[in-house]
């Protein structure tokens, strides 16, 4: 199965082409430009460089969230557009599960803590254990405080391998709480389209119209709107 994978849930954007779990090509950019300017051109250039036509791809995979609201929307919209245009199915995967594939470097049995900075003193997080050469979920994706996560990791009785753009925050918390943890090296700490492709293998593709983002919580604009409505209701 040939998968074109897209990742734009955080600051860096990346695209990857994988066949049956084997990486053919990957391109990543963190230039400060918006993902709407970089994601599709990177995918087009990668396909050109590998002499691959979009028609040759079996499915379009994308990190559907959690993550940056704008980044996730751009990634999902791009994947839907490519899938519709090429009449290909789509596969949406958890950003955190895709990140957990970087934990393969920690070895069999490793505890992998995937973390993204969710602001407001929270992180998007999920825990995994490497079993049989792939990450196996220990909990669902969630928004959780660093203190709560630290308490949970302290009960695991093993060092956690930290990945994601929230890994440094988790590492600092673990140090403060005396919890053993290992920060992933720079080349593995960030999200990647390779991880998206790996998480997509084995999943059932769906029509493009069924691909939806997953945010876990309301955006800032929606939270502010609800607060205004609540304040107005209290004055009536």
JSON list of C-alpha atoms in Angstrom, two decimals:
[
{"chain": "A", "resi": 1, "resn": "UNK", "atom": "CA", "xyz": [0.00, 0.00, 0.00]},
{"chain": "A", "resi": 2, "resn": "UNK", "atom": "CA", "xyz": [1.42, 3.35, -1.07]},
{"chain": "A", "resi": 3, "resn": "UNK", "atom": "CA", "xyz": [0.51, 6.18, 1.30]},
{"chain": "A", "resi": 4, "resn": "UNK", "atom": "CA", "xyz": [1.03, 9.91, 0.93]},
{"chain": "A", "resi": 5, "resn": "UNK", "atom": "CA", "xyz": [1.09, 11.34, 4.46]},
{"chain": "A", "resi": 6, "resn": "UNK", "atom": "CA", "xyz": [0.71, 14.93, 5.66]},
{"chain": "A", "resi": 7, "resn": "UNK", "atom": "CA", "xyz": [1.58, 16.46, 9.05]},
{"chain": "A", "resi": 8, "resn": "UNK", "atom": "CA", "xyz": [0.81, 20.08, 9.94]},
{"chain": "A", "resi": 9, "resn": "UNK", "atom": "CA", "xyz": [-0.46, 19.92, 13.53]},
{"chain": "A", "resi": 10, "resn": "UNK", "atom": "CA", "xyz": [2.39, 21.99, 15.05]},
{"chain": "A", "resi": 11, "resn": "UNK", "atom": "CA", "xyz": [5.09, 24.48, 13.99]},
{"chain": "A", "resi": 12, "resn": "UNK", "atom": "CA", "xyz": [6.82, 22.14, 11.52]},
{"chain": "A", "resi": 13, "resn": "UNK", "atom": "CA", "xyz": [5.06, 20.79, 8.45]},
{"chain": "A", "resi": 14, "resn": "UNK", "atom": "CA", "xyz": [6.10, 17.57, 6.72]},
{"chain": "A", "resi": 15, "resn": "UNK", "atom": "CA", "xyz": [5.06, 15.17, 3.99]},
{"chain": "A", "resi": 16, "resn": "UNK", "atom": "CA", "xyz": [6.10, 11.57, 3.44]},
{"chain": "A", "resi": 17, "resn": "UNK", "atom": "CA", "xyz": [5.68, 8.78, 0.93]},
{"chain": "A", "resi": 18, "resn": "UNK", "atom": "CA", "xyz": [5.68, 5.24, 2.34]},
{"chain": "A", "resi": 19, "resn": "UNK", "atom": "CA", "xyz": [5.05, 1.85, 0.79]},
{"chain": "A", "resi": 20, "resn": "UNK", "atom": "CA", "xyz": [4.04, -0.98, 3.15]},
{"chain": "A", "resi": 21, "resn": "UNK", "atom": "CA", "xyz": [5.79, 0.62, 6.10]},
{"chain": "A", "resi": 22, "resn": "UNK", "atom": "CA", "xyz": [8.98, 1.49, 4.21]},
{"chain": "A", "resi": 23, "resn": "UNK", "atom": "CA", "xyz": [9.85, 5.18, 3.90]},
{"chain": "A", "resi": 24, "resn": "UNK", "atom": "CA", "xyz": [10.47, 6.25, 0.30]},
{"chain": "A", "resi": 25, "resn": "UNK", "atom": "CA", "xyz": [10.81, 9.99, 0.83]},
{"chain": "A", "resi": 26, "resn": "UNK", "atom": "CA", "xyz": [10.11, 12.68, 3.40]},
{"chain": "A", "resi": 27, "resn": "UNK", "atom": "CA", "xyz": [10.30, 16.47, 3.40]},
{"chain": "A", "resi": 28, "resn": "UNK", "atom": "CA", "xyz": [10.01, 18.76, 6.41]},
{"chain": "A", "resi": 29, "resn": "UNK", "atom": "CA", "xyz": [9.96, 22.53, 6.79]},
{"chain": "A", "resi": 30, "resn": "UNK", "atom": "CA", "xyz": [9.86, 24.86, 9.80]},
{"chain": "A", "resi": 31, "resn": "UNK", "atom": "CA", "xyz": [10.52, 28.22, 8.18]},
{"chain": "A", "resi": 32, "resn": "UNK", "atom": "CA", "xyz": [7.92, 30.37, 9.88]},
{"chain": "A", "resi": 33, "resn": "UNK", "atom": "CA", "xyz": [5.70, 30.37, 6.80]},
{"chain": "A", "resi": 34, "resn": "UNK", "atom": "CA", "xyz": [2.13, 29.20, 7.23]},
{"chain": "A", "resi": 35, "resn": "UNK", "atom": "CA", "xyz": [1.40, 25.57, 6.43]},
{"chain": "A", "resi": 36, "resn": "UNK", "atom": "CA", "xyz": [-1.04, 26.74, 3.76]},
{"chain": "A", "resi": 37, "resn": "UNK", "atom": "CA", "xyz": [2.03, 28.03, 1.88]},
{"chain": "A", "resi": 38, "resn": "UNK", "atom": "CA", "xyz": [4.33, 25.06, 2.43]},
{"chain": "A", "resi": 39, "resn": "UNK", "atom": "CA", "xyz": [2.39, 21.80, 2.77]},
{"chain": "A", "resi": 40, "resn": "UNK", "atom": "CA", "xyz": [1.01, 21.32, -0.74]},
{"chain": "A", "resi": 41, "resn": "UNK", "atom": "CA", "xyz": [4.16, 22.55, -2.56]},
{"chain": "A", "resi": 42, "resn": "UNK", "atom": "CA", "xyz": [6.27, 20.13, -0.49]},
{"chain": "A", "resi": 43, "resn": "UNK", "atom": "CA", "xyz": [3.98, 17.25, -1.40]},
{"chain": "A", "resi": 44, "resn": "UNK", "atom": "CA", "xyz": [4.03, 18.15, -5.10]},
{"chain": "A", "resi": 45, "resn": "UNK", "atom": "CA", "xyz": [7.82, 18.44, -5.15]},
{"chain": "A", "resi": 46, "resn": "UNK", "atom": "CA", "xyz": [8.29, 15.16, -3.29]},
{"chain": "A", "resi": 47, "resn": "UNK", "atom": "CA", "xyz": [6.03, 13.31, -5.72]},
{"chain": "A", "resi": 48, "resn": "UNK", "atom": "CA", "xyz": [7.91, 14.85, -8.63]},
{"chain": "A", "resi": 49, "resn": "UNK", "atom": "CA", "xyz": [11.31, 13.92, -7.16]},
{"chain": "A", "resi": 50, "resn": "UNK", "atom": "CA", "xyz": [10.23, 10.30, -6.65]},
{"chain": "A", "resi": 51, "resn": "UNK", "atom": "CA", "xyz": [8.61, 10.09, -10.09]},
{"chain": "A", "resi": 52, "resn": "UNK", "atom": "CA", "xyz": [5.30, 9.29, -8.41]},
{"chain": "A", "resi": 53, "resn": "UNK", "atom": "CA", "xyz": [1.91, 10.40, -9.69]},
{"chain": "A", "resi": 54, "resn": "UNK", "atom": "CA", "xyz": [-0.90, 11.13, -7.27]},
{"chain": "A", "resi": 55, "resn": "UNK", "atom": "CA", "xyz": [-2.88, 8.53, -9.21]},
{"chain": "A", "resi": 56, "resn": "UNK", "atom": "CA", "xyz": [-0.33, 5.92, -8.07]},
{"chain": "A", "resi": 57, "resn": "UNK", "atom": "CA", "xyz": [-1.03, 6.59, -4.39]},
{"chain": "A", "resi": 58, "resn": "UNK", "atom": "CA", "xyz": [-3.48, 4.24, -2.64]},
{"chain": "A", "resi": 59, "resn": "UNK", "atom": "CA", "xyz": [-4.54, 6.62, 0.14]},
{"chain": "A", "resi": 60, "resn": "UNK", "atom": "CA", "xyz": [-3.92, 10.08, 1.59]},
{"chain": "A", "resi": 61, "resn": "UNK", "atom": "CA", "xyz": [-3.15, 10.03, 5.33]},
{"chain": "A", "resi": 62, "resn": "UNK", "atom": "CA", "xyz": [-3.14, 13.04, 7.63]},
{"chain": "A", "resi": 63, "resn": "UNK", "atom": "CA", "xyz": [-2.73, 13.91, 11.30]},
{"chain": "A", "resi": 64, "resn": "UNK", "atom": "CA", "xyz": [-6.30, 14.90, 12.18]},
{"chain": "A", "resi": 65, "resn": "UNK", "atom": "CA", "xyz": [-5.47, 16.22, 15.67]},
{"chain": "A", "resi": 66, "resn": "UNK", "atom": "CA", "xyz": [-5.14, 17.13, 18.36]},
{"chain": "A", "resi": 67, "resn": "UNK", "atom": "CA", "xyz": [-2.84, 20.07, 17.75]},
{"chain": "A", "resi": 68, "resn": "UNK", "atom": "CA", "xyz": [-2.87, 23.64, 16.52]},
{"chain": "A", "resi": 69, "resn": "UNK", "atom": "CA", "xyz": [-6.42, 24.45, 15.43]},
{"chain": "A", "resi": 70, "resn": "UNK", "atom": "CA", "xyz": [-5.21, 26.23, 12.30]},
{"chain": "A", "resi": 71, "resn": "UNK", "atom": "CA", "xyz": [-2.57, 23.60, 11.52]},
{"chain": "A", "resi": 72, "resn": "UNK", "atom": "CA", "xyz": [-4.99, 20.70, 11.88]},
{"chain": "A", "resi": 73, "resn": "UNK", "atom": "CA", "xyz": [-7.57, 22.43, 9.69]},
{"chain": "A", "resi": 74, "resn": "UNK", "atom": "CA", "xyz": [-4.97, 23.07, 6.99]},
{"chain": "A", "resi": 75, "resn": "UNK", "atom": "CA", "xyz": [-3.77, 19.48, 7.04]},
{"chain": "A", "resi": 76, "resn": "UNK", "atom": "CA", "xyz": [-7.24, 17.94, 6.95]},
{"chain": "A", "resi": 77, "resn": "UNK", "atom": "CA", "xyz": [-8.42, 20.36, 4.25]},
{"chain": "A", "resi": 78, "resn": "UNK", "atom": "CA", "xyz": [-5.35, 19.63, 2.11]},
{"chain": "A", "resi": 79, "resn": "UNK", "atom": "CA", "xyz": [-5.80, 15.87, 2.50]},
{"chain": "A", "resi": 80, "resn": "UNK", "atom": "CA", "xyz": [-9.49, 16.10, 1.60]},
{"chain": "A", "resi": 81, "resn": "UNK", "atom": "CA", "xyz": [-8.72, 18.23, -1.44]},
{"chain": "A", "resi": 82, "resn": "UNK", "atom": "CA", "xyz": [-6.07, 15.82, -2.71]},
{"chain": "A", "resi": 83, "resn": "UNK", "atom": "CA", "xyz": [-8.27, 12.81, -2.04]},
{"chain": "A", "resi": 84, "resn": "UNK", "atom": "CA", "xyz": [-11.27, 14.34, -3.77]},
{"chain": "A", "resi": 85, "resn": "UNK", "atom": "CA", "xyz": [-9.25, 15.53, -6.75]},
{"chain": "A", "resi": 86, "resn": "UNK", "atom": "CA", "xyz": [-7.55, 12.17, -7.28]},
{"chain": "A", "resi": 87, "resn": "UNK", "atom": "CA", "xyz": [-10.60, 10.11, -6.26]},
{"chain": "A", "resi": 88, "resn": "UNK", "atom": "CA", "xyz": [-8.57, 8.46, -3.51]},
{"chain": "A", "resi": 89, "resn": "UNK", "atom": "CA", "xyz": [-9.64, 7.45, 0.01]},
{"chain": "A", "resi": 90, "resn": "UNK", "atom": "CA", "xyz": [-8.32, 9.17, 3.12]},
{"chain": "A", "resi": 91, "resn": "UNK", "atom": "CA", "xyz": [-7.03, 8.02, 6.51]},
{"chain": "A", "resi": 92, "resn": "UNK", "atom": "CA", "xyz": [-7.07, 10.32, 9.51]},
{"chain": "A", "resi": 93, "resn": "UNK", "atom": "CA", "xyz": [-4.80, 9.36, 12.39]},
{"chain": "A", "resi": 94, "resn": "UNK", "atom": "CA", "xyz": [-4.22, 10.68, 15.88]},
{"chain": "A", "resi": 95, "resn": "UNK", "atom": "CA", "xyz": [-1.34, 13.15, 15.97]},
{"chain": "A", "resi": 96, "resn": "UNK", "atom": "CA", "xyz": [-0.23, 11.64, 19.28]},
{"chain": "A", "resi": 97, "resn": "UNK", "atom": "CA", "xyz": [-0.26, 8.08, 17.97]},
{"chain": "A", "resi": 98, "resn": "UNK", "atom": "CA", "xyz": [1.77, 9.15, 14.95]},
{"chain": "A", "resi": 99, "resn": "UNK", "atom": "CA", "xyz": [4.31, 10.81, 17.27]},
{"chain": "A", "resi": 100, "resn": "UNK", "atom": "CA", "xyz": [4.54, 7.64, 19.34]},
{"chain": "A", "resi": 101, "resn": "UNK", "atom": "CA", "xyz": [6.18, 5.81, 16.45]},
{"chain": "A", "resi": 102, "resn": "UNK", "atom": "CA", "xyz": [9.32, 7.83, 17.18]},
{"chain": "A", "resi": 103, "resn": "UNK", "atom": "CA", "xyz": [9.40, 5.91, 20.44]},
{"chain": "A", "resi": 104, "resn": "UNK", "atom": "CA", "xyz": [10.49, 2.78, 18.52]},
{"chain": "A", "resi": 105, "resn": "UNK", "atom": "CA", "xyz": [14.00, 4.14, 19.01]},
{"chain": "A", "resi": 106, "resn": "UNK", "atom": "CA", "xyz": [13.63, 3.54, 22.75]},
{"chain": "A", "resi": 107, "resn": "UNK", "atom": "CA", "xyz": [13.26, -0.21, 22.23]},
{"chain": "A", "resi": 108, "resn": "UNK", "atom": "CA", "xyz": [10.80, -2.97, 23.06]},
{"chain": "A", "resi": 109, "resn": "UNK", "atom": "CA", "xyz": [8.84, -2.39, 26.25]},
{"chain": "A", "resi": 110, "resn": "UNK", "atom": "CA", "xyz": [9.58, 1.33, 26.38]},
{"chain": "A", "resi": 111, "resn": "UNK", "atom": "CA", "xyz": [7.02, 3.71, 27.85]},
{"chain": "A", "resi": 112, "resn": "UNK", "atom": "CA", "xyz": [6.36, 6.50, 25.34]},
{"chain": "A", "resi": 113, "resn": "UNK", "atom": "CA", "xyz": [4.80, 9.76, 26.41]},
{"chain": "A", "resi": 114, "resn": "UNK", "atom": "CA", "xyz": [3.53, 11.79, 23.43]},
{"chain": "A", "resi": 115, "resn": "UNK", "atom": "CA", "xyz": [2.93, 15.42, 24.35]},
{"chain": "A", "resi": 116, "resn": "UNK", "atom": "CA", "xyz": [1.92, 18.61, 22.56]},
{"chain": "A", "resi": 117, "resn": "UNK", "atom": "CA", "xyz": [1.80, 22.05, 24.12]},
{"chain": "A", "resi": 118, "resn": "UNK", "atom": "CA", "xyz": [-1.92, 22.87, 24.47]},
{"chain": "A", "resi": 119, "resn": "UNK", "atom": "CA", "xyz": [-1.33, 26.21, 26.25]},
{"chain": "A", "resi": 120, "resn": "UNK", "atom": "CA", "xyz": [-3.36, 27.24, 29.30]},
{"chain": "A", "resi": 121, "resn": "UNK", "atom": "CA", "xyz": [-1.10, 25.06, 31.52]},
{"chain": "A", "resi": 122, "resn": "UNK", "atom": "CA", "xyz": [-2.16, 21.91, 29.68]},
{"chain": "A", "resi": 123, "resn": "UNK", "atom": "CA", "xyz": [-0.75, 19.47, 27.15]},
{"chain": "A", "resi": 124, "resn": "UNK", "atom": "CA", "xyz": [-2.38, 17.14, 24.67]},
{"chain": "A", "resi": 125, "resn": "UNK", "atom": "CA", "xyz": [-1.15, 13.72, 25.71]},
{"chain": "A", "resi": 126, "resn": "UNK", "atom": "CA", "xyz": [-1.37, 9.98, 25.31]},
{"chain": "A", "resi": 127, "resn": "UNK", "atom": "CA", "xyz": [0.78, 7.18, 26.72]},
{"chain": "A", "resi": 128, "resn": "UNK", "atom": "CA", "xyz": [1.98, 4.15, 24.76]},
{"chain": "A", "resi": 129, "resn": "UNK", "atom": "CA", "xyz": [4.14, 1.08, 25.28]},
{"chain": "A", "resi": 130, "resn": "UNK", "atom": "CA", "xyz": [6.30, -0.39, 22.51]},
{"chain": "A", "resi": 131, "resn": "UNK", "atom": "CA", "xyz": [5.12, -3.95, 21.94]},
{"chain": "A", "resi": 132, "resn": "UNK", "atom": "CA", "xyz": [5.94, -6.10, 18.94]},
{"chain": "A", "resi": 133, "resn": "UNK", "atom": "CA", "xyz": [7.65, -3.22, 17.18]},
{"chain": "A", "resi": 134, "resn": "UNK", "atom": "CA", "xyz": [4.80, -0.71, 17.39]},
{"chain": "A", "resi": 135, "resn": "UNK", "atom": "CA", "xyz": [3.25, 1.61, 19.98]},
{"chain": "A", "resi": 136, "resn": "UNK", "atom": "CA", "xyz": [0.27, 0.21, 21.87]},
{"chain": "A", "resi": 137, "resn": "UNK", "atom": "CA", "xyz": [-2.11, 2.63, 23.56]},
{"chain": "A", "resi": 138, "resn": "UNK", "atom": "CA", "xyz": [-2.29, 2.83, 27.33]},
{"chain": "A", "resi": 139, "resn": "UNK", "atom": "CA", "xyz": [-4.84, 5.68, 27.34]},
{"chain": "A", "resi": 140, "resn": "UNK", "atom": "CA", "xyz": [-6.94, 7.77, 25.00]},
{"chain": "A", "resi": 141, "resn": "UNK", "atom": "CA", "xyz": [-5.89, 11.17, 23.66]},
{"chain": "A", "resi": 142, "resn": "UNK", "atom": "CA", "xyz": [-6.61, 13.86, 26.25]},
{"chain": "A", "resi": 143, "resn": "UNK", "atom": "CA", "xyz": [-5.92, 17.39, 27.41]},
{"chain": "A", "resi": 144, "resn": "UNK", "atom": "CA", "xyz": [-4.26, 17.15, 30.82]},
{"chain": "A", "resi": 145, "resn": "UNK", "atom": "CA", "xyz": [-2.27, 19.37, 33.17]},
{"chain": "A", "resi": 146, "resn": "UNK", "atom": "CA", "xyz": [1.45, 18.80, 33.55]},
{"chain": "A", "resi": 147, "resn": "UNK", "atom": "CA", "xyz": [1.00, 18.16, 37.27]},
{"chain": "A", "resi": 148, "resn": "UNK", "atom": "CA", "xyz": [-1.60, 15.45, 36.63]},
{"chain": "A", "resi": 149, "resn": "UNK", "atom": "CA", "xyz": [0.59, 13.80, 34.02]},
{"chain": "A", "resi": 150, "resn": "UNK", "atom": "CA", "xyz": [3.58, 13.93, 36.35]},
{"chain": "A", "resi": 151, "resn": "UNK", "atom": "CA", "xyz": [1.62, 12.14, 39.06]},
{"chain": "A", "resi": 152, "resn": "UNK", "atom": "CA", "xyz": [0.55, 9.47, 36.57]},
{"chain": "A", "resi": 153, "resn": "UNK", "atom": "CA", "xyz": [4.06, 8.92, 35.23]},
{"chain": "A", "resi": 154, "resn": "UNK", "atom": "CA", "xyz": [5.35, 8.66, 38.79]},
{"chain": "A", "resi": 155, "resn": "UNK", "atom": "CA", "xyz": [3.17, 5.58, 39.28]},
{"chain": "A", "resi": 156, "resn": "UNK", "atom": "CA", "xyz": [4.39, 3.84, 36.10]},
{"chain": "A", "resi": 157, "resn": "UNK", "atom": "CA", "xyz": [7.65, 2.64, 37.69]},
{"chain": "A", "resi": 158, "resn": "UNK", "atom": "CA", "xyz": [9.65, 3.07, 34.48]},
{"chain": "A", "resi": 159, "resn": "UNK", "atom": "CA", "xyz": [11.35, 5.91, 32.65]},
{"chain": "A", "resi": 160, "resn": "UNK", "atom": "CA", "xyz": [9.24, 7.65, 30.02]},
{"chain": "A", "resi": 161, "resn": "UNK", "atom": "CA", "xyz": [10.54, 8.44, 26.53]},
{"chain": "A", "resi": 162, "resn": "UNK", "atom": "CA", "xyz": [9.18, 11.91, 25.74]},
{"chain": "A", "resi": 163, "resn": "UNK", "atom": "CA", "xyz": [8.26, 12.97, 22.20]},
{"chain": "A", "resi": 164, "resn": "UNK", "atom": "CA", "xyz": [6.44, 15.94, 20.70]},
{"chain": "A", "resi": 165, "resn": "UNK", "atom": "CA", "xyz": [6.62, 19.71, 20.92]},
{"chain": "A", "resi": 166, "resn": "UNK", "atom": "CA", "xyz": [5.49, 19.44, 24.55]},
{"chain": "A", "resi": 167, "resn": "UNK", "atom": "CA", "xyz": [8.25, 16.99, 25.46]},
{"chain": "A", "resi": 168, "resn": "UNK", "atom": "CA", "xyz": [10.49, 19.66, 27.03]},
{"chain": "A", "resi": 169, "resn": "UNK", "atom": "CA", "xyz": [7.62, 20.83, 29.24]},
{"chain": "A", "resi": 170, "resn": "UNK", "atom": "CA", "xyz": [7.05, 17.25, 30.38]},
{"chain": "A", "resi": 171, "resn": "UNK", "atom": "CA", "xyz": [10.77, 16.74, 30.94]},
{"chain": "A", "resi": 172, "resn": "UNK", "atom": "CA", "xyz": [10.98, 19.83, 33.13]},
{"chain": "A", "resi": 173, "resn": "UNK", "atom": "CA", "xyz": [8.01, 18.63, 35.16]},
{"chain": "A", "resi": 174, "resn": "UNK", "atom": "CA", "xyz": [9.54, 15.18, 35.58]},
{"chain": "A", "resi": 175, "resn": "UNK", "atom": "CA", "xyz": [12.80, 16.72, 36.79]},
{"chain": "A", "resi": 176, "resn": "UNK", "atom": "CA", "xyz": [10.95, 18.87, 39.32]},
{"chain": "A", "resi": 177, "resn": "UNK", "atom": "CA", "xyz": [9.00, 15.84, 40.60]},
{"chain": "A", "resi": 178, "resn": "UNK", "atom": "CA", "xyz": [11.96, 13.45, 40.62]},
{"chain": "A", "resi": 179, "resn": "UNK", "atom": "CA", "xyz": [10.42, 11.21, 37.93]},
{"chain": "A", "resi": 180, "resn": "UNK", "atom": "CA", "xyz": [12.76, 9.34, 35.52]},
{"chain": "A", "resi": 181, "resn": "UNK", "atom": "CA", "xyz": [12.34, 10.49, 31.93]},
{"chain": "A", "resi": 182, "resn": "UNK", "atom": "CA", "xyz": [14.33, 10.66, 28.69]},
{"chain": "A", "resi": 183, "resn": "UNK", "atom": "CA", "xyz": [13.88, 13.51, 26.22]},
{"chain": "A", "resi": 184, "resn": "UNK", "atom": "CA", "xyz": [13.87, 12.28, 22.62]},
{"chain": "A", "resi": 185, "resn": "UNK", "atom": "CA", "xyz": [16.79, 13.58, 20.51]},
{"chain": "A", "resi": 186, "resn": "UNK", "atom": "CA", "xyz": [16.16, 16.55, 18.23]},
{"chain": "A", "resi": 187, "resn": "UNK", "atom": "CA", "xyz": [15.65, 14.41, 15.13]},
{"chain": "A", "resi": 188, "resn": "UNK", "atom": "CA", "xyz": [12.88, 12.43, 16.84]},
{"chain": "A", "resi": 189, "resn": "UNK", "atom": "CA", "xyz": [11.19, 14.90, 19.15]},
{"chain": "A", "resi": 190, "resn": "UNK", "atom": "CA", "xyz": [9.05, 16.69, 16.52]},
{"chain": "A", "resi": 191, "resn": "UNK", "atom": "CA", "xyz": [5.99, 15.34, 14.78]},
{"chain": "A", "resi": 192, "resn": "UNK", "atom": "CA", "xyz": [6.56, 13.80, 11.36]},
{"chain": "A", "resi": 193, "resn": "UNK", "atom": "CA", "xyz": [4.61, 12.66, 8.33]},
{"chain": "A", "resi": 194, "resn": "UNK", "atom": "CA", "xyz": [6.51, 9.35, 8.54]},
{"chain": "A", "resi": 195, "resn": "UNK", "atom": "CA", "xyz": [4.78, 8.70, 11.85]},
{"chain": "A", "resi": 196, "resn": "UNK", "atom": "CA", "xyz": [1.44, 9.57, 10.24]},
{"chain": "A", "resi": 197, "resn": "UNK", "atom": "CA", "xyz": [2.05, 7.02, 7.50]},
{"chain": "A", "resi": 198, "resn": "UNK", "atom": "CA", "xyz": [3.07, 4.34, 10.01]},
{"chain": "A", "resi": 199, "resn": "UNK", "atom": "CA", "xyz": [-0.05, 4.96, 12.09]},
{"chain": "A", "resi": 200, "resn": "UNK", "atom": "CA", "xyz": [-2.18, 4.79, 8.93]},
{"chain": "A", "resi": 201, "resn": "UNK", "atom": "CA", "xyz": [-1.01, 1.35, 7.81]},
{"chain": "A", "resi": 202, "resn": "UNK", "atom": "CA", "xyz": [-3.57, -1.28, 8.78]},
{"chain": "A", "resi": 203, "resn": "UNK", "atom": "CA", "xyz": [-6.38, 1.25, 9.12]},
{"chain": "A", "resi": 204, "resn": "UNK", "atom": "CA", "xyz": [-9.38, 1.20, 6.82]},
{"chain": "A", "resi": 205, "resn": "UNK", "atom": "CA", "xyz": [-9.43, 4.17, 4.42]},
{"chain": "A", "resi": 206, "resn": "UNK", "atom": "CA", "xyz": [-12.63, 6.22, 4.23]},
{"chain": "A", "resi": 207, "resn": "UNK", "atom": "CA", "xyz": [-14.14, 8.54, 1.62]},
{"chain": "A", "resi": 208, "resn": "UNK", "atom": "CA", "xyz": [-12.72, 12.07, 1.79]},
{"chain": "A", "resi": 209, "resn": "UNK", "atom": "CA", "xyz": [-16.01, 13.53, 3.06]},
{"chain": "A", "resi": 210, "resn": "UNK", "atom": "CA", "xyz": [-15.78, 11.38, 6.20]},
{"chain": "A", "resi": 211, "resn": "UNK", "atom": "CA", "xyz": [-12.39, 12.80, 7.19]},
{"chain": "A", "resi": 212, "resn": "UNK", "atom": "CA", "xyz": [-12.88, 15.19, 10.12]},
{"chain": "A", "resi": 213, "resn": "UNK", "atom": "CA", "xyz": [-10.51, 17.04, 12.49]},
{"chain": "A", "resi": 214, "resn": "UNK", "atom": "CA", "xyz": [-10.29, 16.17, 16.20]},
{"chain": "A", "resi": 215, "resn": "UNK", "atom": "CA", "xyz": [-9.59, 19.10, 18.52]},
{"chain": "A", "resi": 216, "resn": "UNK", "atom": "CA", "xyz": [-10.26, 17.67, 22.04]},
{"chain": "A", "resi": 217, "resn": "UNK", "atom": "CA", "xyz": [-11.33, 21.10, 23.30]},
{"chain": "A", "resi": 218, "resn": "UNK", "atom": "CA", "xyz": [-12.86, 24.34, 22.03]},
{"chain": "A", "resi": 219, "resn": "UNK", "atom": "CA", "xyz": [-10.76, 26.96, 20.25]},
{"chain": "A", "resi": 220, "resn": "UNK", "atom": "CA", "xyz": [-9.95, 30.24, 22.03]},
{"chain": "A", "resi": 221, "resn": "UNK", "atom": "CA", "xyz": [-12.51, 32.10, 19.91]},
{"chain": "A", "resi": 222, "resn": "UNK", "atom": "CA", "xyz": [-15.22, 29.59, 20.82]},
{"chain": "A", "resi": 223, "resn": "UNK", "atom": "CA", "xyz": [-14.28, 29.72, 24.51]},
{"chain": "A", "resi": 224, "resn": "UNK", "atom": "CA", "xyz": [-14.45, 33.52, 24.48]},
{"chain": "A", "resi": 225, "resn": "UNK", "atom": "CA", "xyz": [-17.82, 33.41, 22.73]},
{"chain": "A", "resi": 226, "resn": "UNK", "atom": "CA", "xyz": [-19.22, 31.03, 25.32]},
{"chain": "A", "resi": 227, "resn": "UNK", "atom": "CA", "xyz": [-17.88, 33.25, 28.11]},
{"chain": "A", "resi": 228, "resn": "UNK", "atom": "CA", "xyz": [-19.60, 36.30, 26.58]},
{"chain": "A", "resi": 229, "resn": "UNK", "atom": "CA", "xyz": [-22.87, 34.43, 26.22]},
{"chain": "A", "resi": 230, "resn": "UNK", "atom": "CA", "xyz": [-22.66, 33.21, 29.82]},
{"chain": "A", "resi": 231, "resn": "UNK", "atom": "CA", "xyz": [-21.95, 36.74, 31.03]},
{"chain": "A", "resi": 232, "resn": "UNK", "atom": "CA", "xyz": [-24.89, 38.11, 29.05]},
{"chain": "A", "resi": 233, "resn": "UNK", "atom": "CA", "xyz": [-27.20, 35.42, 30.38]},
{"chain": "A", "resi": 234, "resn": "UNK", "atom": "CA", "xyz": [-26.13, 36.22, 33.97]},
{"chain": "A", "resi": 235, "resn": "UNK", "atom": "CA", "xyz": [-27.07, 39.89, 33.48]},
{"chain": "A", "resi": 236, "resn": "UNK", "atom": "CA", "xyz": [-30.56, 39.12, 32.19]}
]
